[in-house]
CSV table of C-alpha atoms in Angstrom, one decimal:
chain,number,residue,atom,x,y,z
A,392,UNK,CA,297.7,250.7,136.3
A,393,UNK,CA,294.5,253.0,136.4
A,394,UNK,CA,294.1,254.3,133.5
A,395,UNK,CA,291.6,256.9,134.4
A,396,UNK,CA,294.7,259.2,135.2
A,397,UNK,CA,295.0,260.0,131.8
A,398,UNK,CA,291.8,261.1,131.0
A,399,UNK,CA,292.6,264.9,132.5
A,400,UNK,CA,295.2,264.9,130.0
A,401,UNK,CA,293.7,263.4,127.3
A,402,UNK,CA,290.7,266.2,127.5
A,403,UNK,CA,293.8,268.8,128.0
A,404,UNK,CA,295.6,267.2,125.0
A,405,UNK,CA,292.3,267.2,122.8
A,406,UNK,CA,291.7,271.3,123.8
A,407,UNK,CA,295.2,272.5,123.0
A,408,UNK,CA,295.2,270.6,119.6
A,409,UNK,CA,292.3,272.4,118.7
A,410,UNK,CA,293.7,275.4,119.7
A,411,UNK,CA,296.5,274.9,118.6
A,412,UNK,CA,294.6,274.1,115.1
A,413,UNK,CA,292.7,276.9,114.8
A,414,UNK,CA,295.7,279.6,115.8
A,415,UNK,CA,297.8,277.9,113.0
A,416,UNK,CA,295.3,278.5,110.4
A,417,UNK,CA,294.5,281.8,111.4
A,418,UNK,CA,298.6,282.4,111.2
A,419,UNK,CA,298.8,280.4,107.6
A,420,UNK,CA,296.3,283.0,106.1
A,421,UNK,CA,298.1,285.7,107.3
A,422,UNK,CA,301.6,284.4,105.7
A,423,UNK,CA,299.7,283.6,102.5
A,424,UNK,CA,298.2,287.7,102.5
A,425,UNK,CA,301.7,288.8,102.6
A,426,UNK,CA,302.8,287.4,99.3
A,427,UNK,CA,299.9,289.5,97.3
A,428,UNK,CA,298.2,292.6,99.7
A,429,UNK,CA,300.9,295.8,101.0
A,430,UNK,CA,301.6,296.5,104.6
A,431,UNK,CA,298.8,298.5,105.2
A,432,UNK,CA,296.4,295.7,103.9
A,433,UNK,CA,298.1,293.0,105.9
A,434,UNK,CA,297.5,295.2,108.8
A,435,UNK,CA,293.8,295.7,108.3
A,436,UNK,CA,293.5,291.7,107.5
A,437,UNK,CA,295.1,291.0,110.7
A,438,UNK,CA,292.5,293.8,113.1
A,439,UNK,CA,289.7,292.2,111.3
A,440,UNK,CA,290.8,288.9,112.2
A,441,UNK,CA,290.7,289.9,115.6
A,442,UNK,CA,287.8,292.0,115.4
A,443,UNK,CA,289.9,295.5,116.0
A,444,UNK,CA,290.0,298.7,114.5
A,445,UNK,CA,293.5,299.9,115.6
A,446,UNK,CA,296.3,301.0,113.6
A,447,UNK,CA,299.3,299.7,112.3
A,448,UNK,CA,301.5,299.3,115.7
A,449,UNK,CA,298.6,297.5,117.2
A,450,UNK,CA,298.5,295.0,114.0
A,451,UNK,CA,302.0,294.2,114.4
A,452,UNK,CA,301.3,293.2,118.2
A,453,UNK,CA,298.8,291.2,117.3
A,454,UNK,CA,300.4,288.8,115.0
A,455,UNK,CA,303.4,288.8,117.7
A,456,UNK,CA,300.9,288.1,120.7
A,457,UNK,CA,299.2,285.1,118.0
A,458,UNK,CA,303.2,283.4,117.5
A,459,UNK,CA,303.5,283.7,121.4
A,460,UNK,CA,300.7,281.7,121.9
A,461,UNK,CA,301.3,279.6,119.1
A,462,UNK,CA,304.5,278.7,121.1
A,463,UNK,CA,303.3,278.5,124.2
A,464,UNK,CA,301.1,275.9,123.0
A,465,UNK,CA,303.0,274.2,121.4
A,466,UNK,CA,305.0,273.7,124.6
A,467,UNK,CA,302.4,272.8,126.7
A,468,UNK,CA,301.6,270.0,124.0
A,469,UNK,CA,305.0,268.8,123.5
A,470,UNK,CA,305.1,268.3,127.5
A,471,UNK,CA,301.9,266.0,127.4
A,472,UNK,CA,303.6,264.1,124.7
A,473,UNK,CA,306.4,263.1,126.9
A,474,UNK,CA,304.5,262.4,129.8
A,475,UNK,CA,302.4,260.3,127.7
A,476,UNK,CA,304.6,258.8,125.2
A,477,UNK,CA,303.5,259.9,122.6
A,478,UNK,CA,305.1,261.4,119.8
A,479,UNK,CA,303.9,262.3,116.5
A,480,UNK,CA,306.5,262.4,113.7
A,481,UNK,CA,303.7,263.5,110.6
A,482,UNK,CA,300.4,265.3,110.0
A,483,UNK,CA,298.4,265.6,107.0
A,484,UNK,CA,294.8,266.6,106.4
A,485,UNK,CA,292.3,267.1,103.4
A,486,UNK,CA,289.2,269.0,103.4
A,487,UNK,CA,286.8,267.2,101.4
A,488,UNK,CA,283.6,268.8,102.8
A,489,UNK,CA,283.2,272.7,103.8
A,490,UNK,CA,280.3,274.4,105.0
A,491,UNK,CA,278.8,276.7,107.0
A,492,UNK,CA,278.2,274.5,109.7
A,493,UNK,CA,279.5,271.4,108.2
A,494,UNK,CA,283.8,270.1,108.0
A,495,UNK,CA,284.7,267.1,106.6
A,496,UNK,CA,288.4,266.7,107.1
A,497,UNK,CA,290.7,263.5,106.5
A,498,UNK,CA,293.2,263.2,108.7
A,499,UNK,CA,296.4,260.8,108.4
A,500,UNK,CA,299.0,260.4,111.8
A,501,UNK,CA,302.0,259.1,112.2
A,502,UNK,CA,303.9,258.4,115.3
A,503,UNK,CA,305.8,256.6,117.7
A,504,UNK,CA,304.5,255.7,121.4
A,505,UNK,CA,307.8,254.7,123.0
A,506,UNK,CA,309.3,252.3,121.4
A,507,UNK,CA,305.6,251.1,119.3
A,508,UNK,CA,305.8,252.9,116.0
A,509,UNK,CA,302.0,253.8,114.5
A,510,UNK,CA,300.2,255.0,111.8
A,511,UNK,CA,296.5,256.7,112.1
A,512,UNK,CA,294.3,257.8,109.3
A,513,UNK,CA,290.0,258.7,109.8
A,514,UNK,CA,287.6,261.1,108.7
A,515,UNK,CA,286.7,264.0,111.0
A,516,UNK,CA,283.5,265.5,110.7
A,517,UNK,CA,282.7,268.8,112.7
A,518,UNK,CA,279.1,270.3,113.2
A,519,UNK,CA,278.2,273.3,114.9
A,520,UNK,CA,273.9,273.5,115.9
A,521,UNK,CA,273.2,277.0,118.1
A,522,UNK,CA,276.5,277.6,119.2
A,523,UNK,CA,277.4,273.6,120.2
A,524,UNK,CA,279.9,272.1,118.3
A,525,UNK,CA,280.0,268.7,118.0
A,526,UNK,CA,283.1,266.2,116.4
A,527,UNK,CA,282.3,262.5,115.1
A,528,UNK,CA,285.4,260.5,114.0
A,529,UNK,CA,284.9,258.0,111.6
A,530,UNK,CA,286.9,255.3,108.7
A,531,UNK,CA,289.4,254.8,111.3
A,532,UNK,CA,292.1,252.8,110.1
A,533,UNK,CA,295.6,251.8,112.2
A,534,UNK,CA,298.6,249.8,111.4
A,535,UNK,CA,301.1,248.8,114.2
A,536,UNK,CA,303.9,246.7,113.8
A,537,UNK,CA,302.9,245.1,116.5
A,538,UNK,CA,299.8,243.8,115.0
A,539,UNK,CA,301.2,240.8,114.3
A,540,UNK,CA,300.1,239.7,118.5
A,541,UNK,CA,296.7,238.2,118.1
A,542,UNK,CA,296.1,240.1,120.7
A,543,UNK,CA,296.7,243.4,119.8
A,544,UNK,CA,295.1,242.4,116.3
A,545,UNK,CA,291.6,242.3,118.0
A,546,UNK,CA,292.2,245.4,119.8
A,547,UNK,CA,292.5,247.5,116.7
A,548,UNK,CA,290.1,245.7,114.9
A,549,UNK,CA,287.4,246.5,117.4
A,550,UNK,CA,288.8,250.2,118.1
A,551,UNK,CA,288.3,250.8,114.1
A,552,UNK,CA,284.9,249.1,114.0
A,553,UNK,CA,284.1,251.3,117.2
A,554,UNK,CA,286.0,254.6,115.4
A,555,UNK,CA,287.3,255.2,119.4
A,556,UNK,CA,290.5,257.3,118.7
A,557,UNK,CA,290.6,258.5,122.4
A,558,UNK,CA,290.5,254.6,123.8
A,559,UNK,CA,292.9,253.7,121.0
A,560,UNK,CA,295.3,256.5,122.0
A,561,UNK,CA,294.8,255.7,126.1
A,562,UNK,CA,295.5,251.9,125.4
A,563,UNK,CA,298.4,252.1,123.2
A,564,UNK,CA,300.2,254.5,125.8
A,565,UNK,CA,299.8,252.2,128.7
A,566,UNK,CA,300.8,248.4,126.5
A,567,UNK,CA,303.8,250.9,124.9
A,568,UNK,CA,305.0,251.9,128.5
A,569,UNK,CA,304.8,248.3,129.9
A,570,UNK,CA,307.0,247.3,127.0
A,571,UNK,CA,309.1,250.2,127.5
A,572,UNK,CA,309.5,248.9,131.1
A,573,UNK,CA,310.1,245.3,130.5
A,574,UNK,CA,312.9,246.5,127.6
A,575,UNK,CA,314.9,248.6,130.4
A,576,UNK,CA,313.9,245.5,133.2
A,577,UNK,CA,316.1,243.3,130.9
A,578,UNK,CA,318.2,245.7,130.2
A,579,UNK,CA,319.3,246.4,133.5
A,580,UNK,CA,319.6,242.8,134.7
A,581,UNK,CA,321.8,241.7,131.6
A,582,UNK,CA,323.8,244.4,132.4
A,583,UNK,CA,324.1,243.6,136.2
A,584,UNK,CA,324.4,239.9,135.7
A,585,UNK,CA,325.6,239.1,132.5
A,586,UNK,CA,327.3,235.7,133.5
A,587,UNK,CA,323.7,234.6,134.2
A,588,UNK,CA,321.2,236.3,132.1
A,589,UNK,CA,321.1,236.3,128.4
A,590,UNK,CA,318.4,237.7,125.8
A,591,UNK,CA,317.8,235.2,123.3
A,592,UNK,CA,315.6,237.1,121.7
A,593,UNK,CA,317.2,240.8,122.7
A,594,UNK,CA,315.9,243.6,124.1
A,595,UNK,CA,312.6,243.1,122.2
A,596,UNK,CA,311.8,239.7,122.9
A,597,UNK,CA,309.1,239.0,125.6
A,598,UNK,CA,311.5,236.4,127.6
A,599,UNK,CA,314.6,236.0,129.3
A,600,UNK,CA,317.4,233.3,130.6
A,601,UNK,CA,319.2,232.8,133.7
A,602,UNK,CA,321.9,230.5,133.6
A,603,UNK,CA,323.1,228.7,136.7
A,604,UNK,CA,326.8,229.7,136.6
A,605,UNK,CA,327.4,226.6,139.1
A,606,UNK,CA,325.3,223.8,138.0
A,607,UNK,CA,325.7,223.1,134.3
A,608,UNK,CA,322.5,222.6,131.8
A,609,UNK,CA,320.2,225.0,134.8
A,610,UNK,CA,318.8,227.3,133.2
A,611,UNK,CA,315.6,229.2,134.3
A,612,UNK,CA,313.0,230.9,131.3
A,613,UNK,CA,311.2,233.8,132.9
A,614,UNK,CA,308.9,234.6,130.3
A,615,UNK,CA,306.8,237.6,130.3
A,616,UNK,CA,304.0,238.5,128.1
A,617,UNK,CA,302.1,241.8,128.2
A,618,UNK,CA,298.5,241.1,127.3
A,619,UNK,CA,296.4,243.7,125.7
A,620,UNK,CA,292.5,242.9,125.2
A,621,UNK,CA,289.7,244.1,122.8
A,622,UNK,CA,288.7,246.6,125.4
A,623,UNK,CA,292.1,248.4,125.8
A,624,UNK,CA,293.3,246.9,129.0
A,625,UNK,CA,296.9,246.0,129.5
A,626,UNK,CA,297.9,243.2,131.7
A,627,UNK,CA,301.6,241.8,132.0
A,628,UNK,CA,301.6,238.1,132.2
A,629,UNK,CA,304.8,236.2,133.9
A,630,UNK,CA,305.6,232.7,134.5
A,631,UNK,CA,308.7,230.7,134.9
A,632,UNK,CA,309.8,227.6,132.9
A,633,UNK,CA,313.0,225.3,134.6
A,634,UNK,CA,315.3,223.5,132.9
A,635,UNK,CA,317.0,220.8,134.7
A,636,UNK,CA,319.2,218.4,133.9
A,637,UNK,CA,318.4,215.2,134.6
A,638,UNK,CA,320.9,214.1,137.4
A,639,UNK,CA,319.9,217.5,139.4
A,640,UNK,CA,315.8,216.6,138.8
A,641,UNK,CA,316.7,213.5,140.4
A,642,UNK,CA,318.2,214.6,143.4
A,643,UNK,CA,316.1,217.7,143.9
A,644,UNK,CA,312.6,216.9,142.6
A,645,UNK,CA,310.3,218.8,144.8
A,646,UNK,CA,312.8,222.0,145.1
A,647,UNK,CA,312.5,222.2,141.5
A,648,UNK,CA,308.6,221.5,140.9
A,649,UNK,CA,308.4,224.3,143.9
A,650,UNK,CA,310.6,227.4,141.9
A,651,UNK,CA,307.4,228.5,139.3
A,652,UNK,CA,305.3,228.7,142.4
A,653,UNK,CA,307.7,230.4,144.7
A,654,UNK,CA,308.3,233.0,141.9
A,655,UNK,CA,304.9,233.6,141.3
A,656,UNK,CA,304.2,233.9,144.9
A,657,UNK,CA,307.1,236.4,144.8
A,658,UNK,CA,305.6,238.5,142.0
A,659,UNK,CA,302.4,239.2,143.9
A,660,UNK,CA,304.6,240.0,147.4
A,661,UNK,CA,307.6,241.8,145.8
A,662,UNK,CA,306.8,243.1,142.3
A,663,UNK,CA,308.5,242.2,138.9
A,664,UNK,CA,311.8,243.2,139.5
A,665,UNK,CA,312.6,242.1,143.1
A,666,UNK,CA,311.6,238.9,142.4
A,667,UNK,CA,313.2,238.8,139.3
A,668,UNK,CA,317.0,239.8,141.4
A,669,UNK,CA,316.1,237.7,144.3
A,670,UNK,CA,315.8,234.6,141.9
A,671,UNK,CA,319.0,235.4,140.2
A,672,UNK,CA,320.7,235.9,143.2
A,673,UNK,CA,319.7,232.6,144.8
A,674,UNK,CA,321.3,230.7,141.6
A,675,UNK,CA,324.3,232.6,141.2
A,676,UNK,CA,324.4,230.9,145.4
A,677,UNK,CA,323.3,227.6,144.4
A,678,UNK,CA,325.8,224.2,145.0
């Protein structure tokens, strides 16, 4: 999968969460002026946000046109965050450090990428130089579920020594949606062929079993792995394991030796899931 594809969205994600940020505060202090200035202050608060001078009807557009866009943001985001995955359930942030050209902010996510829940926290430190603003994240800290994989242990330990939120974020969506896929691949083949397959391990284990309903004691293990390294790159990894009783091994030797090699053979030509239902479909045949 190239993961380059996501990097339009990722820089659209990053722009309309700033926007996004800054339109919500601007809209927070205007609720918290209502509670202690009259109409007619609120009013003038909300022009000089905008840098107007018009009267009260104008004011009242204003705010409107701000909750408009506020929405329609807010839309546009929630639309990346399904095509991505994504989905954040909480938000929190602290200001430790405010000044004129300095932000110090800590942030603290928490979320769900398909099926992978997640929880983010890091520091956020904004600069602006001659009209250039710049954005360094730092003391990033995750904890997954999932951590408990070696493999995607080193991954987050070298995206927080590296502080890359953006490569931790691309990553995660692509190893979430591969396990996303393999959970509805078995899915649909216990379903299909429940005589034959079972899920030891259900849904969210990373293998399943096909069960010869002719030849007692076959069973075929196609176990599937999805690899995830320190750089961020997903890999699925699938390899079949026979079990044959002994009276069949002796009879059919070299078929049996030849069905790991056929499959993966079939992996490369067919994809995952056609050669997943043409194996199944030759041992539901078998004599």
């Amino acid at each position: 999968m190239d993961e380059s594809i996501f990097q339009p969205y990722e820089d659209e994600i990053q722009a309309l969460e700033e926007e996004i940020r800054q339109l919500t505060e601007e809209y927070e202090d205007m609720q918290e002026e209502t509670t202690f200035f009259s109409e007619e202050e609120i009013l003038k608060s909300i022009n000089s946000i905008h840098g107007e001078t018009q009267g009260e009807t104008n004011g009242q557009e204003s705010l409107s046109d701000l909750k408009a866009q506020l929405e329609s943001l807010e839309r546009d985001l929630s639309f990346l965050m399904e095509f991505t995955g994504i989905h954040f359930t909480s938000h929190s942030k602290k200001t430790v450090e405010k000044t004129r050209n300095r932000t110090v902010q800590k942030h603290k996510l928490s979320g769900r990428c398909h099926s992978l829940p997640f929880q983010v926290e890091f520091q956020l430190l904004e600069m602006q130089n001659d009209e250039k603003e710049t954005t360094v994240v730092s003391d990033l800290s995750i904890v997954m579920e999932s951590r408990e994989d070696s493999n995607v242990s080193k991954f987050v330990s070298s995206t927080e020594e590296r502080a890359d939120l953006l490569t931790f974020f691309r990553s995660i969506s692509t190893y979430a949606e591969w396990h996303e896929h393999r959970r509805h691949t078995f899915l649909h083949f216990k379903a299909k062929y429940p005589d034959i397959v079972s899920l030891p391990e259900g849904l969210l284990g990373d293998f399943i079993i096909l069960r010869s309903p002719k030849v007692s004691g076959f069973e075929l293990m196609i176990v599937w792995k999805i690899h995830l390294d320190e750089e961020g790159t997903t890999t699925p990894v699938l390899d079949l394991l026979p079990k044959v009783p002994e009276q069949v091994l002796e009879q059919r030797m070299m078929s049996v030796q030849s069905i790991p090699g056929s499959f993966r053979s079939a992996l490369q030509l067919f994809g995952i899931e056609a050669a997943v239902e043409n194996l199944i479909k030759v041992l539901g045949s078998e004599k």
